[in-house]
């Protein structure tokens, strides 16, 4: 996946500003609140991990399955994720979180809400759009490959122009659906664009 692959998302969003699916409306309207809770500056602990996990699973079709035998390691990994940057995100023990939640997709959402400037959301729709030959949404290493890909897109020379145009289209969609406009990170813009085109 590269910038050329996701560029058509600008036109797609612009062509269909009004959303009728209640699940999508929920995603759009709850996103800033989820970010404000997840990325709040507080020390990672069991309570924060449990809160963030249950919030994340409000965006998923299944109930959270938090494995207490992995919670301590997952809390440590959450602490790393809260402080992670583009330079060191590969040091975050994503597997500890996915083991605790029994889901790499769930881990990706938790990581995104903890640090939306570094970690993109990943799911089967994104993976279908990427069309990787060895796709496996249960693989932490495949999720890490996807993170690398998203950060590579952000570094492309034309990305700033894409980001402005996509953000404007995204804001127009929010306004068209009576949702107060909010800004999204570069990482969220890339992931949201891929998700838009995956539908």
Short mmCIF file of C-alpha atoms in Angstrom, two decimals:
data_model
loop_
_atom_site.label_atom_id
_atom_site.label_comp_id
_atom_site.label_asym_id
_atom_site.label_seq_id
_atom_site.Cartn_x
_atom_site.Cartn_y
_atom_site.Cartn_z
CA UNK A 1 0.00 0.00 0.00
CA UNK A 2 1.28 3.45 -0.90
CA UNK A 3 -0.05 6.98 -1.22
CA UNK A 4 -1.29 6.43 -4.77
CA UNK A 5 -3.40 3.52 -3.50
CA UNK A 6 -5.24 5.60 -0.91
CA UNK A 7 -5.51 8.87 -2.85
CA UNK A 8 -8.92 7.92 -4.36
CA UNK A 9 -10.35 8.02 -0.82
CA UNK A 10 -10.59 11.81 -1.07
CA UNK A 11 -13.05 11.55 -3.95
CA UNK A 12 -14.88 8.64 -2.30
CA UNK A 13 -15.51 10.59 0.90
CA UNK A 14 -16.49 13.73 -1.00
CA UNK A 15 -18.94 11.78 -3.17
CA UNK A 16 -20.72 10.23 -0.19
CA UNK A 17 -20.72 12.74 2.64
CA UNK A 18 -23.99 11.62 4.21
CA UNK A 19 -23.75 8.40 6.18
CA UNK A 20 -26.83 6.31 6.97
CA UNK A 21 -25.27 3.30 8.71
CA UNK A 22 -25.64 3.82 12.47
CA UNK A 23 -22.46 1.89 13.20
CA UNK A 24 -20.45 4.26 10.98
CA UNK A 25 -22.16 7.28 12.55
CA UNK A 26 -21.13 5.88 15.94
CA UNK A 27 -17.52 5.48 14.82
CA UNK A 28 -17.41 9.03 13.50
CA UNK A 29 -19.09 10.65 16.49
CA UNK A 30 -17.35 8.72 19.28
CA UNK A 31 -13.80 8.89 17.89
CA UNK A 32 -12.67 12.15 19.57
CA UNK A 33 -14.02 11.03 22.93
CA UNK A 34 -12.22 7.70 22.64
CA UNK A 35 -8.97 9.49 21.83
CA UNK A 36 -9.37 11.91 24.73
CA UNK A 37 -9.70 9.01 27.17
CA UNK A 38 -7.08 6.74 25.62
CA UNK A 39 -4.34 9.25 25.06
CA UNK A 40 -4.88 11.09 28.35
CA UNK A 41 -1.60 11.65 30.14
CA UNK A 42 -1.72 9.22 32.99
CA UNK A 43 0.38 6.29 34.06
CA UNK A 44 -0.53 2.95 32.56
CA UNK A 45 -2.04 0.67 35.17
CA UNK A 46 -4.55 -2.17 35.36
CA UNK A 47 -7.47 0.24 35.62
CA UNK A 48 -6.43 2.24 32.54
CA UNK A 49 -5.82 -0.97 30.60
CA UNK A 50 -9.25 -2.35 31.55
CA UNK A 51 -10.97 0.94 30.73
CA UNK A 52 -9.27 1.29 27.38
CA UNK A 53 -9.87 -2.36 26.49
CA UNK A 54 -13.59 -2.14 27.16
CA UNK A 55 -13.82 1.16 25.25
CA UNK A 56 -12.06 -0.39 22.27
CA UNK A 57 -14.39 -3.35 22.24
CA UNK A 58 -17.31 -0.96 21.91
CA UNK A 59 -15.99 -0.58 18.36
CA UNK A 60 -15.81 -4.32 17.79
CA UNK A 61 -18.46 -6.98 17.23
CA UNK A 62 -17.29 -9.16 20.12
CA UNK A 63 -16.92 -8.85 23.87
CA UNK A 64 -13.48 -8.15 25.32
CA UNK A 65 -11.68 -11.22 26.64
CA UNK A 66 -9.01 -9.88 28.99
CA UNK A 67 -6.68 -12.67 30.09
CA UNK A 68 -5.51 -11.91 33.65
CA UNK A 69 -2.39 -14.04 33.19
CA UNK A 70 -1.16 -11.50 30.58
CA UNK A 71 -2.45 -8.28 32.14
CA UNK A 72 0.78 -7.25 33.87
CA UNK A 73 2.81 -7.53 30.66
CA UNK A 74 0.03 -5.80 28.71
CA UNK A 75 0.00 -2.87 31.15
CA UNK A 76 3.76 -2.51 30.72
CA UNK A 77 3.33 -2.54 26.94
CA UNK A 78 0.56 0.07 27.20
CA UNK A 79 2.95 2.29 29.16
CA UNK A 80 5.52 1.89 26.38
CA UNK A 81 2.88 2.68 23.76
CA UNK A 82 1.76 5.87 25.50
CA UNK A 83 5.34 7.17 25.24
CA UNK A 84 6.17 5.70 21.83
CA UNK A 85 7.25 7.76 18.85
CA UNK A 86 7.95 7.04 15.22
CA UNK A 87 11.56 6.44 16.22
CA UNK A 88 10.91 3.71 18.79
CA UNK A 89 7.45 2.17 18.27
CA UNK A 90 9.03 -1.14 17.26
CA UNK A 91 10.18 -1.56 20.87
CA UNK A 92 6.58 -1.74 22.14
CA UNK A 93 5.66 -5.31 23.06
CA UNK A 94 2.49 -5.45 20.97
CA UNK A 95 2.31 -9.20 21.49
CA UNK A 96 1.78 -8.69 25.22
CA UNK A 97 -1.36 -6.68 24.49
CA UNK A 98 -2.62 -9.05 21.80
CA UNK A 99 -2.02 -12.04 24.09
CA UNK A 100 -4.00 -10.35 26.84
CA UNK A 101 -6.91 -9.51 24.52
CA UNK A 102 -6.60 -12.65 22.35
CA UNK A 103 -6.70 -10.35 19.32
CA UNK A 104 -4.14 -8.46 17.28
CA UNK A 105 -6.97 -6.34 15.83
CA UNK A 106 -8.13 -5.47 19.36
CA UNK A 107 -4.54 -4.63 20.28
CA UNK A 108 -4.23 -2.32 17.26
CA UNK A 109 -7.32 -0.38 18.32
CA UNK A 110 -6.14 -0.11 21.91
CA UNK A 111 -2.75 1.11 20.72
CA UNK A 112 -4.34 3.64 18.38
CA UNK A 113 -6.51 5.14 21.09
CA UNK A 114 -3.50 5.27 23.41
CA UNK A 115 -1.27 6.92 20.81
CA UNK A 116 -3.03 7.96 17.57
CA UNK A 117 0.08 9.64 16.20
CA UNK A 118 1.99 6.37 16.02
CA UNK A 119 -0.30 3.32 15.86
CA UNK A 120 -2.91 2.76 13.13
CA UNK A 121 -6.03 0.64 13.54
CA UNK A 122 -5.85 -2.65 11.66
CA UNK A 123 -8.61 -5.07 10.71
CA UNK A 124 -9.74 -7.49 8.02
CA UNK A 125 -11.08 -4.65 5.85
CA UNK A 126 -7.70 -2.91 5.81
CA UNK A 127 -5.96 -6.18 5.11
CA UNK A 128 -8.31 -6.96 2.22
CA UNK A 129 -7.56 -3.53 0.76
CA UNK A 130 -3.80 -4.06 1.09
CA UNK A 131 -4.03 -7.36 -0.82
CA UNK A 132 -0.90 -8.83 0.75
CA UNK A 133 -0.19 -12.36 -0.40
CA UNK A 134 0.47 -13.65 3.11
CA UNK A 135 -2.28 -11.79 4.94
CA UNK A 136 -2.89 -12.88 8.54
CA UNK A 137 -4.75 -10.60 10.96
CA UNK A 138 -3.73 -12.85 13.84
CA UNK A 139 -0.04 -12.06 13.30
CA UNK A 140 1.70 -9.36 15.31
CA UNK A 141 4.53 -9.26 12.78
CA UNK A 142 2.04 -8.57 9.97
CA UNK A 143 0.56 -5.73 12.04
CA UNK A 144 4.07 -4.33 12.53
CA UNK A 145 4.59 -4.51 8.74
CA UNK A 146 1.39 -2.52 8.31
CA UNK A 147 2.56 0.11 10.81
CA UNK A 148 5.81 0.44 8.84
CA UNK A 149 3.82 0.85 5.63
CA UNK A 150 1.63 3.58 7.13
CA UNK A 151 4.67 5.49 8.38
CA UNK A 152 6.31 5.15 4.95
CA UNK A 153 3.21 6.71 3.34
CA UNK A 154 3.38 9.60 5.80
CA UNK A 155 6.95 10.25 4.63
CA UNK A 156 6.04 10.45 0.92
CA UNK A 157 6.62 13.91 -0.55
CA UNK A 158 2.99 14.32 -1.65
CA UNK A 159 1.54 13.29 1.70
CA UNK A 160 1.02 16.82 3.12
CA UNK A 161 -1.23 17.70 0.17
CA UNK A 162 -3.14 14.42 0.53
CA UNK A 163 -3.56 15.00 4.25
CA UNK A 164 -5.05 18.47 3.79
CA UNK A 165 -7.48 17.30 1.11
CA UNK A 166 -8.50 14.15 2.97
CA UNK A 167 -8.90 16.03 6.25
CA UNK A 168 -11.12 18.59 4.53
CA UNK A 169 -13.28 15.84 3.02
CA UNK A 170 -13.45 14.05 6.37
CA UNK A 171 -14.50 17.28 8.12
CA UNK A 172 -17.16 17.85 5.46
CA UNK A 173 -18.52 14.37 6.13
CA UNK A 174 -18.66 15.08 9.86
CA UNK A 175 -20.50 18.36 9.23
CA UNK A 176 -22.91 16.70 6.78
CA UNK A 177 -23.84 14.24 9.52
CA UNK A 178 -24.29 16.90 12.22
CA UNK A 179 -21.12 15.79 14.02
CA UNK A 180 -18.85 18.58 15.30
CA UNK A 181 -15.70 18.62 13.17
CA UNK A 182 -12.47 17.43 14.76
CA UNK A 183 -8.94 16.91 13.51
CA UNK A 184 -7.38 13.52 12.87
CA UNK A 185 -3.73 12.52 13.00
CA UNK A 186 -1.68 11.70 9.92
CA UNK A 187 -1.80 8.05 10.94
CA UNK A 188 -5.59 8.08 11.33
CA UNK A 189 -5.99 9.78 7.94
CA UNK A 190 -4.04 7.01 6.18
CA UNK A 191 -5.91 4.24 7.98
CA UNK A 192 -9.32 5.91 7.47
CA UNK A 193 -8.57 6.39 3.77
CA UNK A 194 -7.71 2.71 3.36
CA UNK A 195 -10.84 1.73 5.29
CA UNK A 196 -12.97 4.01 3.09
CA UNK A 197 -11.70 2.27 -0.03
CA UNK A 198 -12.01 -1.21 1.48
CA UNK A 199 -15.79 -0.93 1.81
#
